[in-house]
Amino acid sequence: MEYIFDDIELCECIGTFDDEYVYDIEVNDETHTFIANDILVHNSLYISYDNFIKTIKGYETMSIERKRDIIVDFNTKFLDVHNKKFMADYYETRGGKSVHNFELETLNMAGVWLNVKKHYAQLLLWKDGKEFDLDNLKMKVTGLEMAKPSSPSLSRKILSGMVRFLLENSNEEYLVQKLNLELQKYKDEWNTTAIDNICPNIKVNGYRKYILDDTREKLMVASKCPANVRGLGNYNRMRNFYRLPGDELYAGKLKQYEYRVGQQWDYFSYEAMKCPSWAEKYAPIDRSHMFQKYVLDPLNRILTPAGLPELNIDNSIQLDIFSSLFG
C-alpha cells in the first residue's frame, strides 16, 4: 500500500463535549482514507457489488429483492463479523484495542455522485435495516441545488423528478433522448404555472444603505448592491415613477424574478401572492431565462459529471459527434 506523510494544517476546538472527543478530519484525496497513528481513518466508502453478484450462478434472472437480500446478508452476517475480528486481532498484536466499526449504512439501486464531497443523489433499496418498496424507492439527496429551500417550489419539484427519472432509467437505451422528452413536459408546466411557483424566496435588509434614489426613471444604487435589494428597489422605483398602486416595501421576505432590459436582465421583487398586475407591463418575467437558471443549469451540473451531455431549453442536446450516448 502506497502512502505519504503529511502535516496537519489546522486543529481547532469546535465545542465542548462530555467525556468525548470528536474529530472531523479531511484530506485532499478521492478515497478520503488515510492512516493516522496506525489507525485506518475513513468516514464512508461507496463500493459496487455488481461483480460480486455476477459470480453467483443464475444472477441473470435474479430479482432485485433477491440481490438486495444477498448483499445485505453478506454484509451483516459475514463482513461485519469478519472485519470486527480482523481489526481486533490486528490491534491485539500491537498492544492496542480496536474501536473500528464497519457496517453497511445504505444499499442503493442507483446514484449520482458529483466531484464534490457530500454532493449526491441516491435511490435507496435498504437503509439501516429498513427495506424500501421497489415501486416507490426513497430518494436521498445531499448537497444538490434542488434541495435548497430558497429555490422556486416548481424547480425543486422538476429537479427532483428529473433526477429520479435519471436514476430509475440509468440502464435504458436512448437515455438522453428520454431525459429530454421528460424535461419538455415540465417545461410546459413551467410556462403556465402561477408566477409564485417559479420565483425564489429572498430576504431583503439594508435597503437605505444600497438604494440611493427610487423615484426616478432609472434606479440609483450604491456600489455592490445585492440583487435582492436591487429587485425591491425596482419595485419601488416603478411604483413611484409611474404612480402605480401598491404598498411601499423596504424589507422582509419576498419573491423575486428576472426580466429583460435590452440584452441584459434586471431583478424585480414583490410580496408573495401579491405580484402587482402592472408588473406584466413594466417588468414582464422572462420565464425562459428563469427556467434556464433554476432548472437547466442545476440539472446540467448533475448530468455533466455523470458523463451525459447538457440539455437545452430549445429541446436540442449538446452531443459530441463521436458520442454513443444515443444507444
CSV table of N, CA and C in Angstrom, one decimal, residues 188-270:
chain,number,residue,atom,x,y,z
A,188,ASP,N,-43.5,22.8,-20.1
A,188,ASP,CA,-44.9,23.2,-20.4
A,188,ASP,C,-45.6,23.7,-19.1
A,189,GLU,N,-45.4,22.9,-18.0
A,189,GLU,CA,-45.9,23.3,-16.7
A,189,GLU,C,-45.3,24.6,-16.2
A,190,TRP,N,-44.0,24.8,-16.4
A,190,TRP,CA,-43.3,26.0,-16.0
A,190,TRP,C,-43.9,27.2,-16.7
A,191,ASN,N,-44.2,27.1,-18.0
A,191,ASN,CA,-44.7,28.3,-18.7
A,191,ASN,C,-46.1,28.7,-18.4
A,192,THR,N,-46.9,27.8,-17.7
A,192,THR,CA,-48.3,28.1,-17.5
A,192,THR,C,-48.6,28.2,-16.0
A,193,THR,N,-47.7,27.9,-15.1
A,193,THR,CA,-48.0,27.9,-13.7
A,193,THR,C,-48.0,29.3,-13.1
A,194,ALA,N,-48.5,29.5,-11.9
A,194,ALA,CA,-48.6,30.8,-11.3
A,194,ALA,C,-47.2,31.3,-11.0
A,195,ILE,N,-47.0,32.6,-11.1
A,195,ILE,CA,-45.7,33.2,-11.0
A,195,ILE,C,-44.9,32.9,-9.7
A,196,ASP,N,-45.7,32.7,-8.6
A,196,ASP,CA,-45.1,32.5,-7.3
A,196,ASP,C,-44.3,31.1,-7.3
A,197,ASN,N,-44.8,30.2,-8.2
A,197,ASN,CA,-44.2,28.9,-8.2
A,197,ASN,C,-42.8,28.8,-8.9
A,198,ILE,N,-42.4,29.8,-9.6
A,198,ILE,CA,-41.2,29.8,-10.3
A,198,ILE,C,-40.2,30.9,-9.9
A,199,CYS,N,-40.6,31.6,-8.8
A,199,CYS,CA,-39.8,32.6,-8.2
A,199,CYS,C,-39.1,32.2,-6.9
A,200,PRO,N,-37.8,32.4,-6.7
A,200,PRO,CA,-37.1,32.0,-5.5
A,200,PRO,C,-37.6,32.9,-4.3
A,201,ASN,N,-37.4,32.4,-3.1
A,201,ASN,CA,-37.6,33.1,-1.9
A,201,ASN,C,-36.4,33.9,-1.5
A,202,ILE,N,-36.6,35.2,-1.2
A,202,ILE,CA,-35.5,36.0,-0.8
A,202,ILE,C,-35.8,36.8,0.5
A,203,LYS,N,-34.8,37.4,1.1
A,203,LYS,CA,-35.0,38.2,2.3
A,203,LYS,C,-34.2,39.5,2.0
A,204,VAL,N,-34.8,40.6,2.3
A,204,VAL,CA,-34.2,41.9,2.0
A,204,VAL,C,-33.9,42.7,3.3
A,205,ASN,N,-32.7,43.1,3.4
A,205,ASN,CA,-32.3,44.0,4.5
A,205,ASN,C,-31.3,45.1,3.9
A,206,GLY,N,-31.2,46.2,4.6
A,206,GLY,CA,-30.2,47.2,4.2
A,206,GLY,C,-30.7,48.0,3.0
A,207,TYR,N,-32.0,48.2,2.9
A,207,TYR,CA,-32.5,49.0,1.7
A,207,TYR,C,-31.9,50.4,1.6
A,208,ARG,N,-31.9,51.1,2.7
A,208,ARG,CA,-31.4,52.5,2.7
A,208,ARG,C,-29.9,52.6,2.4
A,209,LYS,N,-29.2,51.5,2.7
A,209,LYS,CA,-27.8,51.5,2.6
A,209,LYS,C,-27.4,51.4,1.1
A,210,TYR,N,-28.2,50.7,0.3
A,210,TYR,CA,-27.8,50.5,-1.1
A,210,TYR,C,-28.7,51.2,-2.1
A,211,ILE,N,-29.9,51.6,-1.8
A,211,ILE,CA,-30.8,52.3,-2.8
A,211,ILE,C,-30.6,53.8,-2.5
A,212,LEU,N,-30.1,54.5,-3.4
A,212,LEU,CA,-29.8,55.9,-3.3
A,212,LEU,C,-31.0,56.8,-3.7
A,213,ASP,N,-31.7,56.3,-4.7
A,213,ASP,CA,-32.9,57.1,-5.2
A,213,ASP,C,-33.8,56.1,-6.0
A,214,ASP,N,-35.1,55.9,-5.5
A,214,ASP,CA,-36.0,55.0,-6.2
A,214,ASP,C,-37.2,55.8,-6.7
A,215,THR,N,-37.0,57.1,-7.0
A,215,THR,CA,-38.1,57.9,-7.5
A,215,THR,C,-37.9,58.3,-9.0
A,216,ARG,N,-36.8,58.0,-9.6
A,216,ARG,CA,-36.5,58.4,-11.0
A,216,ARG,C,-36.8,57.3,-11.9
A,217,GLU,N,-36.7,57.6,-13.2
A,217,GLU,CA,-36.9,56.6,-14.2
A,217,GLU,C,-35.8,55.5,-14.1
A,218,LYS,N,-34.6,55.9,-13.8
A,218,LYS,CA,-33.5,54.9,-13.6
A,218,LYS,C,-33.2,54.8,-12.1
A,219,LEU,N,-33.1,53.5,-11.6
A,219,LEU,CA,-32.8,53.3,-10.2
A,219,LEU,C,-31.3,53.7,-9.9
A,220,MET,N,-31.1,54.4,-8.8
A,220,MET,CA,-29.8,54.8,-8.4
A,220,MET,C,-29.4,53.9,-7.2
A,221,VAL,N,-28.3,53.2,-7.4
A,221,VAL,CA,-27.9,52.3,-6.3
A,221,VAL,C,-26.4,52.5,-6.0
A,222,ALA,N,-26.1,52.1,-4.7
A,222,ALA,CA,-24.7,52.2,-4.3
A,222,ALA,C,-23.9,51.0,-4.8
A,223,SER,N,-22.6,51.1,-4.7
A,223,SER,CA,-21.7,50.1,-5.2
A,223,SER,C,-22.0,48.8,-4.4
A,224,LYS,N,-21.9,47.6,-5.2
A,224,LYS,CA,-22.1,46.3,-4.6
A,224,LYS,C,-23.5,46.1,-4.1
A,225,CYS,N,-24.4,46.7,-4.7
A,225,CYS,CA,-25.8,46.5,-4.2
A,225,CYS,C,-26.3,45.1,-4.5
A,226,PRO,N,-26.7,44.3,-3.5
A,226,PRO,CA,-27.2,42.9,-3.7
A,226,PRO,C,-28.4,42.9,-4.6
A,227,ALA,N,-28.5,41.8,-5.4
A,227,ALA,CA,-29.5,41.6,-6.3
A,227,ALA,C,-30.9,41.6,-5.7
A,228,ASN,N,-31.0,41.1,-4.5
A,228,ASN,CA,-32.4,41.1,-3.8
A,228,ASN,C,-32.8,42.5,-3.4
A,229,VAL,N,-31.8,43.3,-3.0
A,229,VAL,CA,-32.2,44.7,-2.7
A,229,VAL,C,-32.5,45.5,-4.0
A,230,ARG,N,-31.7,45.2,-5.0
A,230,ARG,CA,-32.0,45.9,-6.3
A,230,ARG,C,-33.4,45.6,-6.8
A,231,GLY,N,-33.8,44.3,-6.6
A,231,GLY,CA,-35.1,43.9,-7.1
A,231,GLY,C,-36.2,44.7,-6.4
A,232,LEU,N,-36.1,44.9,-5.1
A,232,LEU,CA,-37.1,45.6,-4.3
A,232,LEU,C,-37.0,47.1,-4.7
A,233,GLY,N,-35.8,47.6,-5.0
A,233,GLY,CA,-35.6,49.0,-5.5
A,233,GLY,C,-36.4,49.2,-6.8
A,234,ASN,N,-36.3,48.2,-7.7
A,234,ASN,CA,-37.0,48.3,-8.9
A,234,ASN,C,-38.6,48.4,-8.7
A,235,TYR,N,-39.0,47.6,-7.8
A,235,TYR,CA,-40.5,47.6,-7.4
A,235,TYR,C,-40.9,49.0,-7.0
A,236,ASN,N,-40.1,49.6,-6.0
A,236,ASN,CA,-40.5,50.9,-5.5
A,236,ASN,C,-40.3,52.0,-6.6
A,237,ARG,N,-39.2,51.8,-7.4
A,237,ARG,CA,-39.0,52.8,-8.5
A,237,ARG,C,-40.2,52.9,-9.5
A,238,MET,N,-40.6,51.7,-9.9
A,238,MET,CA,-41.7,51.7,-10.9
A,238,MET,C,-43.0,52.3,-10.2
A,239,ARG,N,-43.2,51.9,-9.0
A,239,ARG,CA,-44.4,52.4,-8.3
A,239,ARG,C,-44.4,53.9,-8.1
A,240,ASN,N,-43.2,54.4,-7.8
A,240,ASN,CA,-43.1,55.9,-7.6
A,240,ASN,C,-43.1,56.6,-8.9
A,241,PHE,N,-42.3,56.2,-9.9
A,241,PHE,CA,-42.1,57.0,-11.1
A,241,PHE,C,-43.4,57.0,-12.0
A,242,TYR,N,-44.0,55.8,-12.1
A,242,TYR,CA,-45.2,55.7,-12.9
A,242,TYR,C,-46.5,55.9,-12.2
A,243,ARG,N,-46.4,56.2,-10.9
A,243,ARG,CA,-47.6,56.4,-10.0
A,243,ARG,C,-48.5,55.2,-10.0
A,244,LEU,N,-47.9,54.1,-9.7
A,244,LEU,CA,-48.7,52.8,-9.8
A,244,LEU,C,-49.2,52.4,-8.4
A,245,PRO,N,-50.2,51.6,-8.3
A,245,PRO,CA,-50.7,51.2,-6.9
A,245,PRO,C,-49.8,50.2,-6.3
A,246,GLY,N,-49.9,50.2,-5.0
A,246,GLY,CA,-49.1,49.2,-4.2
A,246,GLY,C,-48.5,49.8,-3.0
A,247,ASP,N,-48.2,49.0,-2.0
A,247,ASP,CA,-47.6,49.5,-0.7
A,247,ASP,C,-46.1,49.7,-0.9
A,248,GLU,N,-45.6,50.6,-0.1
A,248,GLU,CA,-44.1,50.7,0.0
A,248,GLU,C,-43.5,49.5,0.6
A,249,LEU,N,-42.4,49.0,0.1
A,249,LEU,CA,-41.7,47.8,0.7
A,249,LEU,C,-40.2,48.2,0.8
A,250,TYR,N,-39.7,47.9,2.0
A,250,TYR,CA,-38.3,48.2,2.2
A,250,TYR,C,-37.5,47.1,2.8
A,251,ALA,N,-38.2,46.0,3.2
A,251,ALA,CA,-37.6,44.9,3.8
A,251,ALA,C,-38.6,43.7,3.9
A,252,GLY,N,-38.0,42.6,4.3
A,252,GLY,CA,-38.9,41.4,4.5
A,252,GLY,C,-38.6,40.3,3.7
A,253,LYS,N,-39.4,39.2,3.8
A,253,LYS,CA,-39.3,38.0,3.0
A,253,LYS,C,-40.2,38.2,1.8
A,254,LEU,N,-39.6,38.0,0.6
A,254,LEU,CA,-40.2,38.3,-0.7
A,254,LEU,C,-40.0,37.3,-1.7
A,255,LYS,N,-40.6,37.5,-2.9
A,255,LYS,CA,-40.3,36.7,-4.1
A,255,LYS,C,-39.6,37.5,-5.0
A,256,GLN,N,-38.8,36.9,-5.9
A,256,GLN,CA,-38.0,37.7,-6.9
A,256,GLN,C,-37.9,36.9,-8.2
A,257,TYR,N,-37.9,37.7,-9.3
A,257,TYR,CA,-37.7,37.1,-10.6
A,257,TYR,C,-36.8,38.1,-11.4
A,258,GLU,N,-36.5,37.6,-12.6
A,258,GLU,CA,-35.6,38.4,-13.5
A,258,GLU,C,-36.4,38.8,-14.8
A,259,TYR,N,-36.2,40.0,-15.3
A,259,TYR,CA,-36.9,40.4,-16.5
A,259,TYR,C,-35.9,41.1,-17.4
A,260,ARG,N,-36.1,41.0,-18.7
A,260,ARG,CA,-35.1,41.5,-19.7
A,260,ARG,C,-35.2,43.0,-19.8
A,261,VAL,N,-34.0,43.6,-19.8
A,261,VAL,CA,-33.8,45.1,-20.1
A,261,VAL,C,-32.8,45.2,-21.2
A,262,GLY,N,-33.2,45.3,-22.4
A,262,GLY,CA,-32.3,45.3,-23.6
A,262,GLY,C,-31.7,43.9,-23.8
A,263,GLN,N,-30.4,43.8,-23.7
A,263,GLN,CA,-29.7,42.5,-23.9
A,263,GLN,C,-29.4,41.9,-22.5
A,264,GLN,N,-29.8,42.5,-21.4
A,264,GLN,CA,-29.5,42.0,-20.1
A,264,GLN,C,-30.7,41.8,-19.3
A,265,TRP,N,-30.5,41.3,-18.0
A,265,TRP,CA,-31.6,41.1,-17.2
A,265,TRP,C,-31.5,41.9,-15.9
A,266,ASP,N,-32.6,42.3,-15.4
A,266,ASP,CA,-32.7,43.0,-14.1
A,266,ASP,C,-33.6,42.3,-13.1
A,267,TYR,N,-33.6,42.7,-11.9
A,267,TYR,CA,-34.4,42.0,-10.8
A,267,TYR,C,-35.6,42.7,-10.4
A,268,PHE,N,-36.7,42.0,-10.1
A,268,PHE,CA,-37.9,42.6,-9.6
A,268,PHE,C,-38.4,41.7,-8.4
A,269,SER,N,-38.7,42.4,-7.3
A,269,SER,CA,-39.1,41.7,-6.1
A,269,SER,C,-40.5,42.1,-5.7
A,270,TYR,N,-41.3,41.2,-5.0
A,270,TYR,CA,-42.6,41.6,-4.6
A,270,TYR,C,-43.0,40.7,-3.5
